[in-house]
């Protein structure tokens, strides 16, 4: 699953870092906290690795 915006890609990266133990889970908030709780490490890797160059800052309607 590819990220739909730069903000979503960043949130996935933060959640992935917490899943891997590189960051404290308590540091997460908002979308990254939700992603941490609801997505697998593999799903987060896919979303966090999305190329950011063609993504909007935020998703339309967000």
CSV table of N, CA and C in Angstrom, one decimal:
chain,number,residue,atom,x,y,z
A,1,UNK,N,0.8,-1.2,0.0
A,1,UNK,CA,0.0,0.0,0.0
A,1,UNK,C,0.9,1.2,0.0
A,2,UNK,N,0.7,2.1,-1.0
A,2,UNK,CA,1.5,3.3,-1.1
A,2,UNK,C,0.9,4.4,-0.3
A,3,UNK,N,1.7,5.3,0.3
A,3,UNK,CA,1.2,6.5,1.0
A,3,UNK,C,0.5,7.4,0.0
A,4,UNK,N,-0.5,8.2,0.4
A,4,UNK,CA,-1.2,9.1,-0.4
A,4,UNK,C,-0.7,10.5,-0.3
A,5,UNK,N,0.1,10.8,0.8
A,5,UNK,CA,0.6,12.1,1.0
A,5,UNK,C,1.9,12.0,1.7
A,6,UNK,N,2.7,13.1,1.7
A,6,UNK,CA,3.9,13.2,2.5
A,6,UNK,C,3.7,13.0,3.9
A,7,UNK,N,2.6,13.6,4.4
A,7,UNK,CA,2.3,13.5,5.9
A,7,UNK,C,2.0,12.0,6.3
A,8,UNK,N,1.3,11.3,5.4
A,8,UNK,CA,1.0,9.9,5.7
A,8,UNK,C,2.3,9.1,5.6
A,9,UNK,N,3.2,9.4,4.7
A,9,UNK,CA,4.4,8.6,4.6
A,9,UNK,C,5.3,8.9,5.8
A,10,UNK,N,5.3,10.1,6.3
A,10,UNK,CA,6.1,10.4,7.5
A,10,UNK,C,5.5,9.7,8.7
A,11,UNK,N,4.2,9.7,8.8
A,11,UNK,CA,3.6,9.0,10.0
A,11,UNK,C,3.9,7.6,10.0
A,12,UNK,N,3.9,7.0,8.8
A,12,UNK,CA,4.2,5.5,8.7
A,12,UNK,C,5.7,5.3,9.1
A,13,UNK,N,6.6,6.2,8.7
A,13,UNK,CA,8.0,6.1,9.1
A,13,UNK,C,8.1,6.1,10.6
A,14,UNK,N,7.4,7.0,11.3
A,14,UNK,CA,7.5,7.1,12.7
A,14,UNK,C,6.9,5.9,13.4
A,15,UNK,N,5.8,5.4,12.9
A,15,UNK,CA,5.2,4.2,13.4
A,15,UNK,C,6.1,3.0,13.2
A,16,UNK,N,6.8,2.9,12.1
A,16,UNK,CA,7.7,1.8,11.8
A,16,UNK,C,8.9,1.8,12.7
A,17,UNK,N,9.4,3.0,13.0
A,17,UNK,CA,10.5,3.2,13.9
A,17,UNK,C,10.1,2.7,15.3
A,18,UNK,N,8.9,2.9,15.7
A,18,UNK,CA,8.5,2.5,17.0
A,18,UNK,C,8.3,1.0,17.0
A,19,UNK,N,7.7,0.4,15.9
A,19,UNK,CA,7.6,-1.1,15.8
A,19,UNK,C,8.9,-1.8,16.0
A,20,UNK,N,10.0,-1.1,15.4
A,20,UNK,CA,11.3,-1.7,15.4
A,20,UNK,C,12.0,-1.5,16.7
A,21,UNK,N,11.5,-0.7,17.6
A,21,UNK,CA,12.1,-0.4,18.9
A,21,UNK,C,13.1,0.8,18.8
A,22,UNK,N,13.1,1.5,17.7
A,22,UNK,CA,14.1,2.6,17.5
A,22,UNK,C,13.5,3.9,18.1
A,23,UNK,N,12.3,3.9,18.4
A,23,UNK,CA,11.6,5.1,19.0
A,23,UNK,C,10.6,4.6,20.0
A,24,UNK,N,10.4,5.4,21.1
A,24,UNK,CA,9.4,5.0,22.1
A,24,UNK,C,8.0,5.1,21.5
A,25,UNK,N,7.2,4.1,21.8
A,25,UNK,CA,5.8,4.1,21.4
A,25,UNK,C,5.0,5.3,22.0
A,26,UNK,N,5.4,5.7,23.2
A,26,UNK,CA,4.8,6.8,23.9
A,26,UNK,C,5.0,8.2,23.2
A,27,UNK,N,6.0,8.2,22.3
A,27,UNK,CA,6.3,9.5,21.5
A,27,UNK,C,5.3,9.6,20.3
A,28,UNK,N,4.6,8.6,20.0
A,28,UNK,CA,3.7,8.7,18.8
A,28,UNK,C,2.4,9.3,19.2
A,29,UNK,N,1.9,10.1,18.2
A,29,UNK,CA,0.6,10.7,18.4
A,29,UNK,C,-0.2,10.7,17.1
A,30,UNK,N,-1.5,10.9,17.2
A,30,UNK,CA,-2.3,11.0,16.0
A,30,UNK,C,-2.2,9.8,15.0
A,31,UNK,N,-2.0,10.1,13.8
A,31,UNK,CA,-2.0,9.1,12.7
A,31,UNK,C,-0.9,8.1,12.9
A,32,UNK,N,0.3,8.5,13.4
A,32,UNK,CA,1.4,7.5,13.6
A,32,UNK,C,1.0,6.5,14.7
A,33,UNK,N,0.3,7.0,15.7
A,33,UNK,CA,-0.1,6.1,16.8
A,33,UNK,C,-1.1,5.1,16.3
A,34,UNK,N,-2.1,5.6,15.5
A,34,UNK,CA,-3.1,4.7,14.9
A,34,UNK,C,-2.5,3.7,14.0
A,35,UNK,N,-1.5,4.1,13.2
A,35,UNK,CA,-0.8,3.2,12.3
A,35,UNK,C,-0.1,2.1,13.1
A,36,UNK,N,0.6,2.5,14.2
A,36,UNK,CA,1.3,1.6,15.0
A,36,UNK,C,0.4,0.5,15.5
A,37,UNK,N,-0.8,0.9,15.9
A,37,UNK,CA,-1.7,-0.1,16.5
A,37,UNK,C,-2.4,-1.0,15.5
A,38,UNK,N,-2.6,-0.5,14.3
A,38,UNK,CA,-3.4,-1.2,13.3
A,38,UNK,C,-2.7,-1.8,12.1
A,39,UNK,N,-1.4,-1.6,12.0
A,39,UNK,CA,-0.7,-2.1,10.8
A,39,UNK,C,0.5,-2.9,11.2
A,40,UNK,N,0.8,-3.9,10.3
A,40,UNK,CA,2.0,-4.7,10.5
A,40,UNK,C,3.2,-4.0,10.1
A,41,UNK,N,4.4,-4.5,10.6
A,41,UNK,CA,5.6,-3.9,10.2
A,41,UNK,C,5.8,-3.9,8.7
A,42,UNK,N,5.4,-5.0,8.0
A,42,UNK,CA,5.5,-5.1,6.6
A,42,UNK,C,4.7,-4.0,5.9
A,43,UNK,N,3.5,-3.8,6.4
A,43,UNK,CA,2.6,-2.8,5.8
A,43,UNK,C,3.2,-1.4,6.0
A,44,UNK,N,3.8,-1.2,7.2
A,44,UNK,CA,4.4,0.1,7.5
A,44,UNK,C,5.6,0.3,6.6
A,45,UNK,N,6.4,-0.7,6.4
A,45,UNK,CA,7.6,-0.6,5.5
A,45,UNK,C,7.2,-0.2,4.1
A,46,UNK,N,6.1,-0.8,3.6
A,46,UNK,CA,5.6,-0.5,2.2
A,46,UNK,C,5.2,1.0,2.1
A,47,UNK,N,4.4,1.5,3.1
A,47,UNK,CA,3.9,2.8,3.1
A,47,UNK,C,5.1,3.8,3.3
A,48,UNK,N,6.0,3.5,4.2
A,48,UNK,CA,7.1,4.4,4.5
A,48,UNK,C,8.1,4.5,3.4
A,49,UNK,N,8.2,3.5,2.6
A,49,UNK,CA,9.1,3.5,1.5
A,49,UNK,C,8.6,4.2,0.2
A,50,UNK,N,7.4,4.7,0.2
A,50,UNK,CA,6.8,5.4,-0.9
A,50,UNK,C,7.6,6.6,-1.3
A,51,UNK,N,7.9,6.7,-2.6
A,51,UNK,CA,8.7,7.9,-3.1
A,51,UNK,C,7.9,9.1,-2.9
A,52,UNK,N,8.5,10.1,-2.2
A,52,UNK,CA,7.8,11.3,-1.8
A,52,UNK,C,7.7,12.4,-2.8
A,53,UNK,N,8.5,12.3,-3.9
A,53,UNK,CA,8.6,13.4,-4.8
A,53,UNK,C,7.3,13.8,-5.5
A,54,UNK,N,6.5,12.9,-5.8
A,54,UNK,CA,5.2,13.2,-6.5
A,54,UNK,C,4.0,13.3,-5.5
A,55,UNK,N,4.2,13.2,-4.2
A,55,UNK,CA,3.1,13.2,-3.3
A,55,UNK,C,2.8,14.7,-2.9
A,56,UNK,N,1.5,14.9,-2.6
A,56,UNK,CA,1.1,16.2,-2.1
A,56,UNK,C,1.5,16.2,-0.6
A,57,UNK,N,1.5,17.4,0.0
A,57,UNK,CA,1.9,17.6,1.4
A,57,UNK,C,0.9,16.8,2.3
A,58,UNK,N,-0.4,17.0,2.0
A,58,UNK,CA,-1.5,16.3,2.7
A,58,UNK,C,-2.5,15.7,1.7
A,59,UNK,N,-3.2,14.7,2.1
A,59,UNK,CA,-4.1,14.1,1.2
A,59,UNK,C,-5.3,15.0,1.0
A,60,UNK,N,-5.9,14.9,-0.2
A,60,UNK,CA,-7.1,15.8,-0.5
A,60,UNK,C,-8.2,15.4,0.5
A,61,UNK,N,-8.8,16.4,1.1
A,61,UNK,CA,-9.9,16.1,2.0
A,61,UNK,C,-9.5,15.8,3.4
A,62,UNK,N,-8.2,15.9,3.7
A,62,UNK,CA,-7.7,15.6,5.0
A,62,UNK,C,-7.5,16.9,5.8
